[in-house]
JSON list of C-alpha atoms in Angstrom, two decimals:
[
{"chain": "A", "resi": 1, "resn": "MET", "atom": "CA", "xyz": [14.02, 18.40, 3.81]},
{"chain": "A", "resi": 2, "resn": "GLY", "atom": "CA", "xyz": [10.49, 18.33, 2.91]},
{"chain": "A", "resi": 3, "resn": "ILE", "atom": "CA", "xyz": [8.52, 16.50, 0.21]},
{"chain": "A", "resi": 4, "resn": "PRO", "atom": "CA", "xyz": [8.67, 19.60, -2.27]},
{"chain": "A", "resi": 5, "resn": "ASP", "atom": "CA", "xyz": [12.45, 19.43, -1.89]},
{"chain": "A", "resi": 6, "resn": "VAL", "atom": "CA", "xyz": [12.60, 15.64, -2.88]},
{"chain": "A", "resi": 7, "resn": "LEU", "atom": "CA", "xyz": [10.30, 16.45, -5.77]},
{"chain": "A", "resi": 8, "resn": "LEU", "atom": "CA", "xyz": [12.57, 19.14, -7.10]},
{"chain": "A", "resi": 9, "resn": "ARG", "atom": "CA", "xyz": [15.58, 16.76, -6.76]},
{"chain": "A", "resi": 10, "resn": "TYR", "atom": "CA", "xyz": [13.54, 14.20, -8.55]},
{"chain": "A", "resi": 11, "resn": "GLU", "atom": "CA", "xyz": [12.80, 16.33, -11.54]},
{"chain": "A", "resi": 12, "resn": "ALA", "atom": "CA", "xyz": [16.59, 17.27, -11.61]},
{"chain": "A", "resi": 13, "resn": "ASP", "atom": "CA", "xyz": [18.47, 14.03, -11.32]},
{"chain": "A", "resi": 14, "resn": "GLN", "atom": "CA", "xyz": [16.87, 11.64, -8.80]},
{"chain": "A", "resi": 15, "resn": "ASP", "atom": "CA", "xyz": [15.80, 8.24, -9.56]},
{"chain": "A", "resi": 16, "resn": "VAL", "atom": "CA", "xyz": [11.99, 7.72, -9.16]},
{"chain": "A", "resi": 17, "resn": "VAL", "atom": "CA", "xyz": [12.66, 4.82, -6.68]},
{"chain": "A", "resi": 18, "resn": "ASP", "atom": "CA", "xyz": [14.84, 6.99, -4.44]},
{"chain": "A", "resi": 19, "resn": "ALA", "atom": "CA", "xyz": [12.15, 9.80, -4.48]},
{"chain": "A", "resi": 20, "resn": "GLY", "atom": "CA", "xyz": [9.49, 7.49, -3.68]},
{"chain": "A", "resi": 21, "resn": "LEU", "atom": "CA", "xyz": [11.64, 6.01, -0.70]},
{"chain": "A", "resi": 22, "resn": "ALA", "atom": "CA", "xyz": [12.44, 9.58, 0.53]},
{"chain": "A", "resi": 23, "resn": "ILE", "atom": "CA", "xyz": [8.99, 10.57, 0.39]},
{"chain": "A", "resi": 24, "resn": "TRP", "atom": "CA", "xyz": [7.88, 7.52, 2.35]},
{"chain": "A", "resi": 25, "resn": "ARG", "atom": "CA", "xyz": [10.66, 8.20, 4.90]},
{"chain": "A", "resi": 26, "resn": "ILE", "atom": "CA", "xyz": [9.42, 11.64, 5.55]},
{"chain": "A", "resi": 27, "resn": "LEU", "atom": "CA", "xyz": [5.78, 10.38, 5.99]},
{"chain": "A", "resi": 28, "resn": "CYS", "atom": "CA", "xyz": [7.18, 7.65, 8.36]},
{"chain": "A", "resi": 29, "resn": "GLU", "atom": "CA", "xyz": [9.13, 10.29, 10.32]},
{"chain": "A", "resi": 30, "resn": "ARG", "atom": "CA", "xyz": [5.90, 12.27, 10.66]},
{"chain": "A", "resi": 31, "resn": "LYS", "atom": "CA", "xyz": [4.28, 9.14, 12.20]},
{"chain": "A", "resi": 32, "resn": "VAL", "atom": "CA", "xyz": [1.70, 9.13, 9.23]},
{"chain": "A", "resi": 33, "resn": "VAL", "atom": "CA", "xyz": [1.82, 5.52, 9.22]},
{"chain": "A", "resi": 34, "resn": "ASP", "atom": "CA", "xyz": [0.88, 5.15, 12.88]},
{"chain": "A", "resi": 35, "resn": "VAL", "atom": "CA", "xyz": [-2.43, 6.83, 12.37]},
{"chain": "A", "resi": 36, "resn": "PRO", "atom": "CA", "xyz": [-5.41, 4.63, 11.54]},
{"chain": "A", "resi": 37, "resn": "ILE", "atom": "CA", "xyz": [-6.49, 4.76, 8.02]},
{"chain": "A", "resi": 38, "resn": "ALA", "atom": "CA", "xyz": [-9.93, 6.00, 8.67]},
{"chain": "A", "resi": 39, "resn": "TYR", "atom": "CA", "xyz": [-8.48, 9.30, 10.38]},
{"chain": "A", "resi": 40, "resn": "LEU", "atom": "CA", "xyz": [-6.04, 10.29, 7.42]},
{"chain": "A", "resi": 41, "resn": "ARG", "atom": "CA", "xyz": [-7.10, 12.57, 4.66]},
{"chain": "A", "resi": 42, "resn": "SER", "atom": "CA", "xyz": [-8.07, 10.46, 1.63]},
{"chain": "A", "resi": 43, "resn": "GLU", "atom": "CA", "xyz": [-5.14, 11.42, -0.42]},
{"chain": "A", "resi": 44, "resn": "ILE", "atom": "CA", "xyz": [-2.66, 10.47, 2.25]},
{"chain": "A", "resi": 45, "resn": "ALA", "atom": "CA", "xyz": [-4.60, 7.22, 3.08]},
{"chain": "A", "resi": 46, "resn": "MET", "atom": "CA", "xyz": [-4.38, 6.39, -0.56]},
{"chain": "A", "resi": 47, "resn": "ILE", "atom": "CA", "xyz": [-0.54, 6.62, -0.69]},
{"chain": "A", "resi": 48, "resn": "VAL", "atom": "CA", "xyz": [-0.22, 4.76, 2.50]},
{"chain": "A", "resi": 49, "resn": "LEU", "atom": "CA", "xyz": [-2.31, 1.92, 1.25]},
{"chain": "A", "resi": 50, "resn": "VAL", "atom": "CA", "xyz": [-0.60, 1.82, -2.03]},
{"chain": "A", "resi": 51, "resn": "ARG", "atom": "CA", "xyz": [2.88, 1.59, -0.35]},
{"chain": "A", "resi": 52, "resn": "LEU", "atom": "CA", "xyz": [1.57, -0.93, 2.11]},
{"chain": "A", "resi": 53, "resn": "ALA", "atom": "CA", "xyz": [0.24, -3.32, -0.45]},
{"chain": "A", "resi": 54, "resn": "VAL", "atom": "CA", "xyz": [3.25, -3.00, -2.84]},
{"chain": "A", "resi": 55, "resn": "ASP", "atom": "CA", "xyz": [5.83, -3.39, 0.05]},
{"chain": "A", "resi": 56, "resn": "GLN", "atom": "CA", "xyz": [3.98, -6.32, 1.59]},
{"chain": "A", "resi": 57, "resn": "ILE", "atom": "CA", "xyz": [3.84, -8.16, -1.84]},
{"chain": "A", "resi": 58, "resn": "HIS", "atom": "CA", "xyz": [7.41, -7.44, -2.67]},
{"chain": "A", "resi": 59, "resn": "ASN", "atom": "CA", "xyz": [8.91, -8.35, 0.77]},
{"chain": "A", "resi": 60, "resn": "GLY", "atom": "CA", "xyz": [7.04, -11.51, 1.37]},
{"chain": "A", "resi": 61, "resn": "GLY", "atom": "CA", "xyz": [4.37, -12.20, -1.42]},
{"chain": "A", "resi": 62, "resn": "ILE", "atom": "CA", "xyz": [0.68, -11.66, -1.64]},
{"chain": "A", "resi": 63, "resn": "ASP", "atom": "CA", "xyz": [-0.02, -14.41, 1.03]},
{"chain": "A", "resi": 64, "resn": "ALA", "atom": "CA", "xyz": [2.36, -12.40, 3.47]},
{"chain": "A", "resi": 65, "resn": "MET", "atom": "CA", "xyz": [0.15, -9.50, 3.15]},
{"chain": "A", "resi": 66, "resn": "PHE", "atom": "CA", "xyz": [-2.80, -11.32, 4.46]},
{"chain": "A", "resi": 67, "resn": "TYR", "atom": "CA", "xyz": [-0.83, -13.56, 6.87]},
{"chain": "A", "resi": 68, "resn": "ASN", "atom": "CA", "xyz": [0.71, -10.56, 8.59]},
{"chain": "A", "resi": 69, "resn": "GLY", "atom": "CA", "xyz": [-2.69, -9.15, 9.17]},
{"chain": "A", "resi": 70, "resn": "TRP", "atom": "CA", "xyz": [-2.63, -6.29, 6.50]},
{"chain": "A", "resi": 71, "resn": "GLY", "atom": "CA", "xyz": [-5.25, -8.14, 4.88]},
{"chain": "A", "resi": 72, "resn": "GLU", "atom": "CA", "xyz": [-7.80, -6.24, 6.93]},
{"chain": "A", "resi": 73, "resn": "CYS", "atom": "CA", "xyz": [-6.85, -3.23, 4.63]},
{"chain": "A", "resi": 74, "resn": "ALA", "atom": "CA", "xyz": [-6.81, -5.37, 1.45]},
{"chain": "A", "resi": 75, "resn": "GLU", "atom": "CA", "xyz": [-10.14, -4.04, -0.06]},
{"chain": "A", "resi": 76, "resn": "HIS", "atom": "CA", "xyz": [-8.87, -0.45, 0.65]},
{"chain": "A", "resi": 77, "resn": "CYS", "atom": "CA", "xyz": [-5.58, -1.28, -1.00]},
{"chain": "A", "resi": 78, "resn": "VAL", "atom": "CA", "xyz": [-7.47, -2.42, -4.13]},
{"chain": "A", "resi": 79, "resn": "LYS", "atom": "CA", "xyz": [-9.24, 0.84, -4.39]},
{"chain": "A", "resi": 80, "resn": "ALA", "atom": "CA", "xyz": [-6.08, 2.77, -3.74]},
{"chain": "A", "resi": 81, "resn": "LEU", "atom": "CA", "xyz": [-4.23, 0.96, -6.50]},
{"chain": "A", "resi": 82, "resn": "GLN", "atom": "CA", "xyz": [-7.06, 1.65, -8.89]},
{"chain": "A", "resi": 83, "resn": "ASP", "atom": "CA", "xyz": [-7.16, 5.28, -7.92]},
{"chain": "A", "resi": 84, "resn": "ILE", "atom": "CA", "xyz": [-3.46, 5.91, -8.45]},
{"chain": "A", "resi": 85, "resn": "GLY", "atom": "CA", "xyz": [-3.54, 4.26, -11.80]},
{"chain": "A", "resi": 86, "resn": "ALA", "atom": "CA", "xyz": [-2.67, 0.66, -11.28]},
{"chain": "A", "resi": 87, "resn": "PRO", "atom": "CA", "xyz": [-5.88, -1.17, -12.12]},
{"chain": "A", "resi": 88, "resn": "LYS", "atom": "CA", "xyz": [-4.18, -4.38, -13.36]},
{"chain": "A", "resi": 89, "resn": "LYS", "atom": "CA", "xyz": [-2.33, -4.85, -10.06]},
{"chain": "A", "resi": 90, "resn": "ALA", "atom": "CA", "xyz": [-5.48, -3.78, -8.30]},
{"chain": "A", "resi": 91, "resn": "ALA", "atom": "CA", "xyz": [-7.34, -6.66, -10.09]},
{"chain": "A", "resi": 92, "resn": "VAL", "atom": "CA", "xyz": [-4.58, -9.28, -9.10]},
{"chain": "A", "resi": 93, "resn": "LEU", "atom": "CA", "xyz": [-5.02, -8.15, -5.44]},
{"chain": "A", "resi": 94, "resn": "GLN", "atom": "CA", "xyz": [-8.78, -8.38, -5.73]},
{"chain": "A", "resi": 95, "resn": "ARG", "atom": "CA", "xyz": [-8.58, -11.92, -7.31]},
{"chain": "A", "resi": 96, "resn": "ALA", "atom": "CA", "xyz": [-6.09, -12.92, -4.44]},
{"chain": "A", "resi": 97, "resn": "MET", "atom": "CA", "xyz": [-8.67, -11.61, -1.85]},
{"chain": "A", "resi": 98, "resn": "ASP", "atom": "CA", "xyz": [-11.39, -13.35, -3.49]},
{"chain": "A", "resi": 99, "resn": "THR", "atom": "CA", "xyz": [-9.60, -16.59, -3.62]},
{"chain": "A", "resi": 100, "resn": "TYR", "atom": "CA", "xyz": [-8.24, -16.25, -0.06]},
{"chain": "A", "resi": 101, "resn": "TRP", "atom": "CA", "xyz": [-11.46, -15.55, 1.80]},
{"chain": "A", "resi": 102, "resn": "GLY", "atom": "CA", "xyz": [-14.30, -15.10, -0.72]},
{"chain": "A", "resi": 103, "resn": "GLY", "atom": "CA", "xyz": [-13.67, -11.42, -0.88]},
{"chain": "A", "resi": 104, "resn": "ARG", "atom": "CA", "xyz": [-14.31, -10.76, 2.67]},
{"chain": "A", "resi": 105, "resn": "TYR", "atom": "CA", "xyz": [-11.85, -10.38, 5.47]},
{"chain": "A", "resi": 106, "resn": "PRO", "atom": "CA", "xyz": [-12.45, -12.76, 8.33]},
{"chain": "A", "resi": 107, "resn": "ARG", "atom": "CA", "xyz": [-14.54, -11.06, 11.07]},
{"chain": "A", "resi": 108, "resn": "THR", "atom": "CA", "xyz": [-13.98, -13.74, 13.80]},
{"chain": "A", "resi": 109, "resn": "ILE", "atom": "CA", "xyz": [-10.89, -15.01, 15.42]},
{"chain": "A", "resi": 110, "resn": "ALA", "atom": "CA", "xyz": [-12.13, -18.55, 14.59]},
{"chain": "A", "resi": 111, "resn": "GLU", "atom": "CA", "xyz": [-12.37, -17.68, 10.69]},
{"chain": "A", "resi": 112, "resn": "TRP", "atom": "CA", "xyz": [-8.92, -16.31, 11.13]},
{"chain": "A", "resi": 113, "resn": "ASP", "atom": "CA", "xyz": [-7.45, -19.25, 12.95]},
{"chain": "A", "resi": 114, "resn": "GLU", "atom": "CA", "xyz": [-8.83, -21.64, 10.31]},
{"chain": "A", "resi": 115, "resn": "LEU", "atom": "CA", "xyz": [-6.77, -19.74, 7.67]},
{"chain": "A", "resi": 116, "resn": "VAL", "atom": "CA", "xyz": [-3.61, -19.52, 9.80]},
{"chain": "A", "resi": 117, "resn": "ASP", "atom": "CA", "xyz": [-4.04, -23.23, 10.76]},
{"chain": "A", "resi": 118, "resn": "ALA", "atom": "CA", "xyz": [-4.10, -24.09, 7.04]},
{"chain": "A", "resi": 119, "resn": "ARG", "atom": "CA", "xyz": [-0.89, -22.20, 6.55]},
{"chain": "A", "resi": 120, "resn": "ARG", "atom": "CA", "xyz": [0.81, -24.03, 9.34]},
{"chain": "A", "resi": 121, "resn": "GLU", "atom": "CA", "xyz": [-0.23, -27.51, 7.81]},
{"chain": "A", "resi": 122, "resn": "GLY", "atom": "CA", "xyz": [1.68, -26.55, 4.60]},
{"chain": "A", "resi": 123, "resn": "GLU", "atom": "CA", "xyz": [-1.49, -25.80, 2.68]},
{"chain": "A", "resi": 124, "resn": "GLU", "atom": "CA", "xyz": [-1.41, -22.68, 0.56]},
{"chain": "A", "resi": 125, "resn": "MET", "atom": "CA", "xyz": [-3.58, -19.95, 1.98]},
{"chain": "A", "resi": 126, "resn": "ILE", "atom": "CA", "xyz": [-4.19, -18.68, -1.44]},
{"chain": "A", "resi": 127, "resn": "PRO", "atom": "CA", "xyz": [-4.36, -21.41, -4.00]},
{"chain": "A", "resi": 128, "resn": "GLY", "atom": "CA", "xyz": [-2.21, -20.56, -6.93]},
{"chain": "A", "resi": 129, "resn": "VAL", "atom": "CA", "xyz": [-0.52, -17.82, -5.05]},
{"chain": "A", "resi": 130, "resn": "ASP", "atom": "CA", "xyz": [2.79, -18.15, -7.08]},
{"chain": "A", "resi": 131, "resn": "GLU", "atom": "CA", "xyz": [0.91, -17.62, -10.23]},
{"chain": "A", "resi": 132, "resn": "LEU", "atom": "CA", "xyz": [-0.93, -14.49, -8.85]},
{"chain": "A", "resi": 133, "resn": "GLU", "atom": "CA", "xyz": [2.48, -13.13, -7.76]},
{"chain": "A", "resi": 134, "resn": "GLU", "atom": "CA", "xyz": [4.12, -13.68, -11.16]},
{"chain": "A", "resi": 135, "resn": "ILE", "atom": "CA", "xyz": [1.04, -11.86, -12.76]},
{"chain": "A", "resi": 136, "resn": "PHE", "atom": "CA", "xyz": [1.28, -8.98, -10.24]},
{"chain": "A", "resi": 137, "resn": "TYR", "atom": "CA", "xyz": [5.03, -8.45, -11.10]},
{"chain": "A", "resi": 138, "resn": "ARG", "atom": "CA", "xyz": [4.47, -8.91, -14.77]},
{"chain": "A", "resi": 139, "resn": "GLN", "atom": "CA", "xyz": [2.03, -5.82, -14.87]},
{"chain": "A", "resi": 140, "resn": "SER", "atom": "CA", "xyz": [3.50, -2.75, -16.56]},
{"chain": "A", "resi": 141, "resn": "GLU", "atom": "CA", "xyz": [2.16, -0.31, -14.14]},
{"chain": "A", "resi": 142, "resn": "ASP", "atom": "CA", "xyz": [5.03, 1.28, -12.24]},
{"chain": "A", "resi": 143, "resn": "THR", "atom": "CA", "xyz": [3.68, 2.01, -8.81]},
{"chain": "A", "resi": 144, "resn": "ASP", "atom": "CA", "xyz": [6.94, 3.84, -7.86]},
{"chain": "A", "resi": 145, "resn": "VAL", "atom": "CA", "xyz": [6.32, 6.27, -10.71]},
{"chain": "A", "resi": 146, "resn": "LEU", "atom": "CA", "xyz": [2.55, 6.55, -9.85]},
{"chain": "A", "resi": 147, "resn": "PHE", "atom": "CA", "xyz": [3.32, 7.07, -6.31]},
{"chain": "A", "resi": 148, "resn": "VAL", "atom": "CA", "xyz": [5.70, 10.11, -7.02]},
{"chain": "A", "resi": 149, "resn": "ARG", "atom": "CA", "xyz": [3.38, 11.58, -9.67]},
{"chain": "A", "resi": 150, "resn": "TYR", "atom": "CA", "xyz": [0.46, 11.32, -7.22]},
{"chain": "A", "resi": 151, "resn": "VAL", "atom": "CA", "xyz": [2.36, 13.07, -4.51]},
{"chain": "A", "resi": 152, "resn": "ALA", "atom": "CA", "xyz": [3.55, 15.75, -6.85]},
{"chain": "A", "resi": 153, "resn": "ALA", "atom": "CA", "xyz": [0.12, 16.45, -7.98]},
{"chain": "A", "resi": 154, "resn": "ASN", "atom": "CA", "xyz": [-1.15, 16.78, -4.39]},
{"chain": "A", "resi": 155, "resn": "VAL", "atom": "CA", "xyz": [1.95, 18.20, -2.78]},
{"chain": "A", "resi": 156, "resn": "ASP", "atom": "CA", "xyz": [0.02, 20.70, -0.61]},
{"chain": "A", "resi": 157, "resn": "VAL", "atom": "CA", "xyz": [-1.95, 17.95, 1.03]},
{"chain": "A", "resi": 158, "resn": "PHE", "atom": "CA", "xyz": [1.38, 16.08, 2.15]},
{"chain": "A", "resi": 159, "resn": "GLU", "atom": "CA", "xyz": [3.01, 19.11, 3.43]},
{"chain": "A", "resi": 160, "resn": "PRO", "atom": "CA", "xyz": [2.14, 20.12, 7.01]},
{"chain": "A", "resi": 161, "resn": "PRO", "atom": "CA", "xyz": [1.30, 24.09, 7.62]},
{"chain": "A", "resi": 162, "resn": "ALA", "atom": "CA", "xyz": [4.35, 26.19, 7.64]},
{"chain": "A", "resi": 163, "resn": "VAL", "atom": "CA", "xyz": [2.97, 28.05, 10.78]},
{"chain": "A", "resi": 164, "resn": "GLU", "atom": "CA", "xyz": [1.19, 26.14, 13.73]},
{"chain": "A", "resi": 165, "resn": "LEU", "atom": "CA", "xyz": [-1.51, 28.27, 15.18]},
{"chain": "A", "resi": 166, "resn": "PRO", "atom": "CA", "xyz": [-1.57, 28.41, 19.07]},
{"chain": "A", "resi": 167, "resn": "ALA", "atom": "CA", "xyz": [-4.09, 26.36, 20.80]},
{"chain": "A", "resi": 168, "resn": "PRO", "atom": "CA", "xyz": [-7.25, 28.37, 21.82]}
]
C-alpha cells in the first residue's frame, strides 16, 4: 500500500490519526527518517520535522525533545510547524527554545554538558516547562489533520517514481 492508497481510505472512512500513522510508517519503511534533513526535499523534510517535534513532545515533553538531542533540529521544527499551519504550537516551541538556551542550540560539548548537568541535579532544563507543555497541548491546531492535508496536497512528492531507470 502506498501513500495515495492511505489517502483514499482516509477520505472514505479512516480516522485522521490512523492515516497519519500509516503515512509515517510508510516513510519510515522507506528509510526517509534515516536521511539527514539537509538531504531531503523540503516538503518531505517539513513533514519529518513536524512529526519529530510533535512526537517528541507528546512522548516525553518539551524538555525531552531537547534532552534527547533532537533540539539540534528545534529551529527547523519551529519553521516546519509554521509552514504546515500550526503557528501557535511553533510559537510555544520557539519560546521553549529561547528559554532553554537563548534561542541557539549549544555548539560545544561544554555548553551541552552544562545543560545536561543541570537536569541531573534536579533543576528544570527549561524553567516553566510544565506551563509551556500545557500551552502547547491547549492549542487548537490539530497537527494530525495538518500533516495528512499537507501530504495529500503534495502526494506526488511523497511517492517514489513508478519506474526506476537503469544506472548509466
